mmCIF file of C-alpha atoms in Angstrom:
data_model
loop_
_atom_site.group_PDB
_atom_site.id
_atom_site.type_symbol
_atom_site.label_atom_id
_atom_site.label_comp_id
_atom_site.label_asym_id
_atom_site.label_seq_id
_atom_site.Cartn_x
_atom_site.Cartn_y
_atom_site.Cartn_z
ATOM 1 C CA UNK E 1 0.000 0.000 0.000
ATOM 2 C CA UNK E 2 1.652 3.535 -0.885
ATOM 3 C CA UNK E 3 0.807 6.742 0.019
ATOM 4 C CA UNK E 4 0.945 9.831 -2.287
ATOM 5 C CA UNK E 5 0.727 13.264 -2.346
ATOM 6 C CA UNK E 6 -2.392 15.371 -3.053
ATOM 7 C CA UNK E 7 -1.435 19.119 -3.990
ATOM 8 C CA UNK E 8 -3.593 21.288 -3.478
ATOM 9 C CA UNK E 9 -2.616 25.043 -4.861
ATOM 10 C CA UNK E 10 -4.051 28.416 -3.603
ATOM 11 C CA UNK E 11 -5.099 29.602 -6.360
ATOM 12 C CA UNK E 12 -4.126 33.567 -5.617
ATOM 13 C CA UNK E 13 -1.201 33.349 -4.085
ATOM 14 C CA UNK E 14 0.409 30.014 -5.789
ATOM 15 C CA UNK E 15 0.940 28.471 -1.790
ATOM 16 C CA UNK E 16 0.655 24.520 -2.543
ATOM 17 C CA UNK E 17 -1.186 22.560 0.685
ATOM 18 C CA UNK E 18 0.054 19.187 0.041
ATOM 19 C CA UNK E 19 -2.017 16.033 1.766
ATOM 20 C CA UNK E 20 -0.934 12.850 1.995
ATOM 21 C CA UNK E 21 -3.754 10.370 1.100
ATOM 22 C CA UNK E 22 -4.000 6.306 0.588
ATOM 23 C CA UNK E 23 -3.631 4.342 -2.694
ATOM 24 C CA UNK E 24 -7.394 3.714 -2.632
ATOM 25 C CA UNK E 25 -8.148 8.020 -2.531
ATOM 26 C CA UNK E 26 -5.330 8.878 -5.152
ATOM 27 C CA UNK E 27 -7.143 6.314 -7.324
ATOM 28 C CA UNK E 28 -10.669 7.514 -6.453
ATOM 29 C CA UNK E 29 -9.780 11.181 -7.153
ATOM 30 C CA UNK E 30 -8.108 10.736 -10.439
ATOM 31 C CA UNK E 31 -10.963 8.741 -11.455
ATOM 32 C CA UNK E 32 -13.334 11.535 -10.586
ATOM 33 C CA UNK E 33 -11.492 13.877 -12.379
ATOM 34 C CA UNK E 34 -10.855 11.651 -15.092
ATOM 35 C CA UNK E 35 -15.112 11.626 -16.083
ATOM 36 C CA UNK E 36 -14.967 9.202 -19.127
ATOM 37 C CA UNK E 37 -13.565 6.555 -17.360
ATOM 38 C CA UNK E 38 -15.817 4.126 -15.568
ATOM 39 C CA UNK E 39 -15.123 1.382 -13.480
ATOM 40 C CA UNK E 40 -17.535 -1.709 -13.622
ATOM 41 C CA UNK E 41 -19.204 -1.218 -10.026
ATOM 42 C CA UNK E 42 -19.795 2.260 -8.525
ATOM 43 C CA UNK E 43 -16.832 3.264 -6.007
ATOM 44 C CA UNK E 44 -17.911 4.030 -2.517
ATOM 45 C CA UNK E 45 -17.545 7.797 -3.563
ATOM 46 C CA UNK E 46 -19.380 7.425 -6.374
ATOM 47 C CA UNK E 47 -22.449 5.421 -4.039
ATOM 48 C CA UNK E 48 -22.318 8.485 -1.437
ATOM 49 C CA UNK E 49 -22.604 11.022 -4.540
ATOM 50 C CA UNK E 50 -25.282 9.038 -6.102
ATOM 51 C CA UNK E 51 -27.369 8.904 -2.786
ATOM 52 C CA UNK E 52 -26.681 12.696 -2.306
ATOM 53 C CA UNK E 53 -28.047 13.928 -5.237
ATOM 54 C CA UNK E 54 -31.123 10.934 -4.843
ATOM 55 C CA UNK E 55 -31.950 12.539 -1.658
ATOM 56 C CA UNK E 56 -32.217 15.911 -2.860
ATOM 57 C CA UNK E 57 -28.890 17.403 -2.130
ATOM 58 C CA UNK E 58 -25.551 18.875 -3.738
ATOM 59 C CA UNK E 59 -22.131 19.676 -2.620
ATOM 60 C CA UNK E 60 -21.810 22.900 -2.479
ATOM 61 C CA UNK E 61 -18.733 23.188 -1.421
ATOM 62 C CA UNK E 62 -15.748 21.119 0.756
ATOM 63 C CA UNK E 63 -13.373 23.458 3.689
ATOM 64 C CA UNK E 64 -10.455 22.115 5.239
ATOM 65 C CA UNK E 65 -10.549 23.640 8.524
ATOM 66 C CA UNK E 66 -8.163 22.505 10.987
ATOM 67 C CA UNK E 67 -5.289 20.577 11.085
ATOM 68 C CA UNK E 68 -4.070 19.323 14.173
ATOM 69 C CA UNK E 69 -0.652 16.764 14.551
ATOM 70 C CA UNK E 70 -0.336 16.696 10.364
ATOM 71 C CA UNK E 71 -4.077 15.462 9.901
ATOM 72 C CA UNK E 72 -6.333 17.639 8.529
ATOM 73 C CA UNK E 73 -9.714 18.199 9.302
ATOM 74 C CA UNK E 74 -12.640 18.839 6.834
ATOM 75 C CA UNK E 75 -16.470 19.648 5.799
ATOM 76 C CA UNK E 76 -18.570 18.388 2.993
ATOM 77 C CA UNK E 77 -20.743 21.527 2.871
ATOM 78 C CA UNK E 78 -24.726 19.979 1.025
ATOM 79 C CA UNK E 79 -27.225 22.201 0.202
ATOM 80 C CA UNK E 80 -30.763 21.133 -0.976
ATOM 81 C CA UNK E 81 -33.547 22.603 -3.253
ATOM 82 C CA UNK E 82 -34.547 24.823 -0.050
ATOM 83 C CA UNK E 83 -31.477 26.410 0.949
ATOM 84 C CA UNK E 84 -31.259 23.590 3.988
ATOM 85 C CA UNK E 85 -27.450 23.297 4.417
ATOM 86 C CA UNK E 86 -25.910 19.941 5.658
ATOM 87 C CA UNK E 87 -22.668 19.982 7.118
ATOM 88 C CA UNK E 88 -20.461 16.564 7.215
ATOM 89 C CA UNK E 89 -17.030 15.816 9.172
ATOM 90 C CA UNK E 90 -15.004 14.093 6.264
ATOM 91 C CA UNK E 91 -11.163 12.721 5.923
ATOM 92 C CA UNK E 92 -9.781 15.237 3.736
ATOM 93 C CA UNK E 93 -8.749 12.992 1.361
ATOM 94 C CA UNK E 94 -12.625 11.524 0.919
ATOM 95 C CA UNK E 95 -13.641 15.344 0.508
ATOM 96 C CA UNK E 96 -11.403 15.969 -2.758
ATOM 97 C CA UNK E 97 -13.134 12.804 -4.107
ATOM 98 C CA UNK E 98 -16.029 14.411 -3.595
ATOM 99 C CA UNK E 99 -15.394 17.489 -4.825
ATOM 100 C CA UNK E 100 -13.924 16.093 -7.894
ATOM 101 C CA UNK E 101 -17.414 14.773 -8.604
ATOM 102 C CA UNK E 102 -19.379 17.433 -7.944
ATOM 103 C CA UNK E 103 -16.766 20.069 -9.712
ATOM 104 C CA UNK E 104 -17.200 21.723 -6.146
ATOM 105 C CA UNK E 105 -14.765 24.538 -4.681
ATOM 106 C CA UNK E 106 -12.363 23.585 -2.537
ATOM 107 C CA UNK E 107 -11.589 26.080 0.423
ATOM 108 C CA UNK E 108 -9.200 26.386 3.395
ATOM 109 C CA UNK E 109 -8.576 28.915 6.274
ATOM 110 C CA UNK E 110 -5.118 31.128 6.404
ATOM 111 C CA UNK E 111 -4.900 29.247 9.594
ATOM 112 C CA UNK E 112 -4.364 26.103 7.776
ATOM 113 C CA UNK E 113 -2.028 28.021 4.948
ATOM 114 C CA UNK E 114 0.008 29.253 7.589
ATOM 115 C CA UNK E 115 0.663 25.988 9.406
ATOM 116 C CA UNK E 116 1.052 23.666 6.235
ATOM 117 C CA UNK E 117 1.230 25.600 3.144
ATOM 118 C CA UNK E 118 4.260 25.826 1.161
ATOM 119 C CA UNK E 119 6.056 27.639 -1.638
ATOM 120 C CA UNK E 120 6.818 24.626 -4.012
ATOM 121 C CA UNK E 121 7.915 25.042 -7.813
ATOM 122 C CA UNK E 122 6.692 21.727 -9.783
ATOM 123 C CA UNK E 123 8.597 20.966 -12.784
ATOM 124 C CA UNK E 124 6.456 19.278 -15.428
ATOM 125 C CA UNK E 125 8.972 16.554 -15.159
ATOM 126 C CA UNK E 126 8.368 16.048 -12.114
ATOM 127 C CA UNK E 127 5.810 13.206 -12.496
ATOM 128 C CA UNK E 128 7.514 11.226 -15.584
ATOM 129 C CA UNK E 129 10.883 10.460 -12.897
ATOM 130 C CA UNK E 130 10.920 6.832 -12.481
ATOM 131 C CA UNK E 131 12.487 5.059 -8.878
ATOM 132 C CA UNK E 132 13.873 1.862 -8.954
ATOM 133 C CA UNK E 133 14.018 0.108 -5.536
ATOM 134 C CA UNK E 134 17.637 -1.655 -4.840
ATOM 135 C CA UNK E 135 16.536 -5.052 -4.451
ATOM 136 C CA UNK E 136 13.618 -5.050 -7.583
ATOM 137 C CA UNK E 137 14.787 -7.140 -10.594
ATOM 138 C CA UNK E 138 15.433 -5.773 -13.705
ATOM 139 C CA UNK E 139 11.879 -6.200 -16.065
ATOM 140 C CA UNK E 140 12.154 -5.151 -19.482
ATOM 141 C CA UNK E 141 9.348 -1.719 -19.591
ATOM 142 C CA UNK E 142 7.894 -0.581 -22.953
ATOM 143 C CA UNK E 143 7.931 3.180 -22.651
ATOM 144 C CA UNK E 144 4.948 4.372 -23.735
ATOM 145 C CA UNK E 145 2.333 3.196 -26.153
ATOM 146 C CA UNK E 146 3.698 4.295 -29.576
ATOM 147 C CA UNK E 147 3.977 0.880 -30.624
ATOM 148 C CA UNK E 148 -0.034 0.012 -30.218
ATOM 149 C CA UNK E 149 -2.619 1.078 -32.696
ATOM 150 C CA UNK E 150 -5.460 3.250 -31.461
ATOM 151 C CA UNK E 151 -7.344 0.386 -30.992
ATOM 152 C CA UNK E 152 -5.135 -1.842 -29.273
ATOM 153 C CA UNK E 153 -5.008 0.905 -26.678
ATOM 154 C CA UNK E 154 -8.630 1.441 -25.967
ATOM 155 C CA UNK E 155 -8.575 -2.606 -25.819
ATOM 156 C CA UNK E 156 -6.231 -2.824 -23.476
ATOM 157 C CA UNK E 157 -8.042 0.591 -21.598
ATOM 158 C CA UNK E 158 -11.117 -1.653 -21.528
ATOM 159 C CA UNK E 159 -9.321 -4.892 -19.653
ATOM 160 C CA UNK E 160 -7.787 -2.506 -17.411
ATOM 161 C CA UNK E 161 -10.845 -0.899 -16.009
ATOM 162 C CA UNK E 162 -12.506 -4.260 -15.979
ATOM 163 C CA UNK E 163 -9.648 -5.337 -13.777
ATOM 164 C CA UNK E 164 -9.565 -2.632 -11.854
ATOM 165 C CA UNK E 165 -6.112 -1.280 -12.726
ATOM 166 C CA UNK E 166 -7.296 2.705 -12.436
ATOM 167 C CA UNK E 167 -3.240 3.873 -12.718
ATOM 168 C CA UNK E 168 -2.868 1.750 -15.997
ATOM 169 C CA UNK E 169 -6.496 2.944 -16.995
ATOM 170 C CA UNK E 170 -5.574 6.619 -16.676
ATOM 171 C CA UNK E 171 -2.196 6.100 -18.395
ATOM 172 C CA UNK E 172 -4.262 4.946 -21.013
ATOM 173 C CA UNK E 173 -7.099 7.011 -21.121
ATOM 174 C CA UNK E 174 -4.023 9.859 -21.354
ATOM 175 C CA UNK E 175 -2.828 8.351 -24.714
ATOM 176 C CA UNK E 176 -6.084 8.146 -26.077
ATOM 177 C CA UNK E 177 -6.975 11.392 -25.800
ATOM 178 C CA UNK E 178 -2.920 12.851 -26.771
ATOM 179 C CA UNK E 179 -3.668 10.720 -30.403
ATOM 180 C CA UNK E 180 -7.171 12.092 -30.833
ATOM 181 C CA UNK E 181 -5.999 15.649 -30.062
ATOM 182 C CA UNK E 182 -3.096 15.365 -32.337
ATOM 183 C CA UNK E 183 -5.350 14.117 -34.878
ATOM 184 C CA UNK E 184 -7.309 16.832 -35.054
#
């Protein structure tokens, strides 16, 4: 099980927040932001969307309000049809997901800024660096998909989602739509 880092950026001042969040989350967010793919069966933040807009409600927005010992504390802010607001306690982590599928704003106190936010300059590198743990053996890696057709690749998107394989699915889902866009 890893852990990764969610990044959340300010958007007037640049400060990034950054939250560290389970494999299960990271997958869960990208998937929500990421609204083409579908996996076969709902995800549990997919259910608690589903039943929030069934009962009449909508996110209006998610706050991260607190954070005490590095954990942060957050709100799911639902409002329904009569202005009846709904506040929910929520891991931070299950609030993005949320978010993500409502296309809610995401808010935070200067209290929070101040105790976790940084100045951080991301490189769009960054997130292509590959680690290679000491004791892993050598596997040969195709790098990238330029050897598949189009359709090989939306095959193989379609086995990974039905497998469940969300960071292969997104990889995927990626190259699909860099060929479409250079195609047009």
């Amino acid at each position: 099980m890893g852990a990764y880092a969610l990044i959340l950026e300010q958007e007037e001042t640049g400060i990034k927040l950054p939250v560290v969040i389970g494999n299960y989350e990271a997958q869960s967010i990208s998937l929500g932001l990421e609204k083409d793919i579908q996996p076969p069966r709902p995800l549990t933040h997919d259910l608690f969307s589903k039943f929030i807009t069934t009962v009449g409600y909508t996110l209006e927005s998610i706050i991260i309000y607190q954070i005490i010992d590095g954990v942060f504390f957050s709100n799911l802010i639902l409002k329904n049809d009569q202005n009846e607001k709904l506040i929910l306690d929520a891991r931070t982590s299950d609030a993005v997901a949320m978010a993500v599928r409502f296309d809610a704003p995401i808010y935070t106190t200067d209290e929070v800024l101040t105790e976790a936010g940084i100045m951080l300059e991301l490189s769009d590198n960054d997130d292509k660096t590959e680690y290679k743990a000491e004791d892993e053996e050598e596997t040969p890696v195709i790098k990238g998909y330029e050897v598949y057709t189009l359709e090989e690749i939306q095959e193989m998107l379609e086995k990974a989602v039905q497998e469940e394989d969300f960071d292969t699915a997104l990889e995927l889902q990626q190259e699909i739509k860099k060929r479409k866009k250079n195609i047009d």
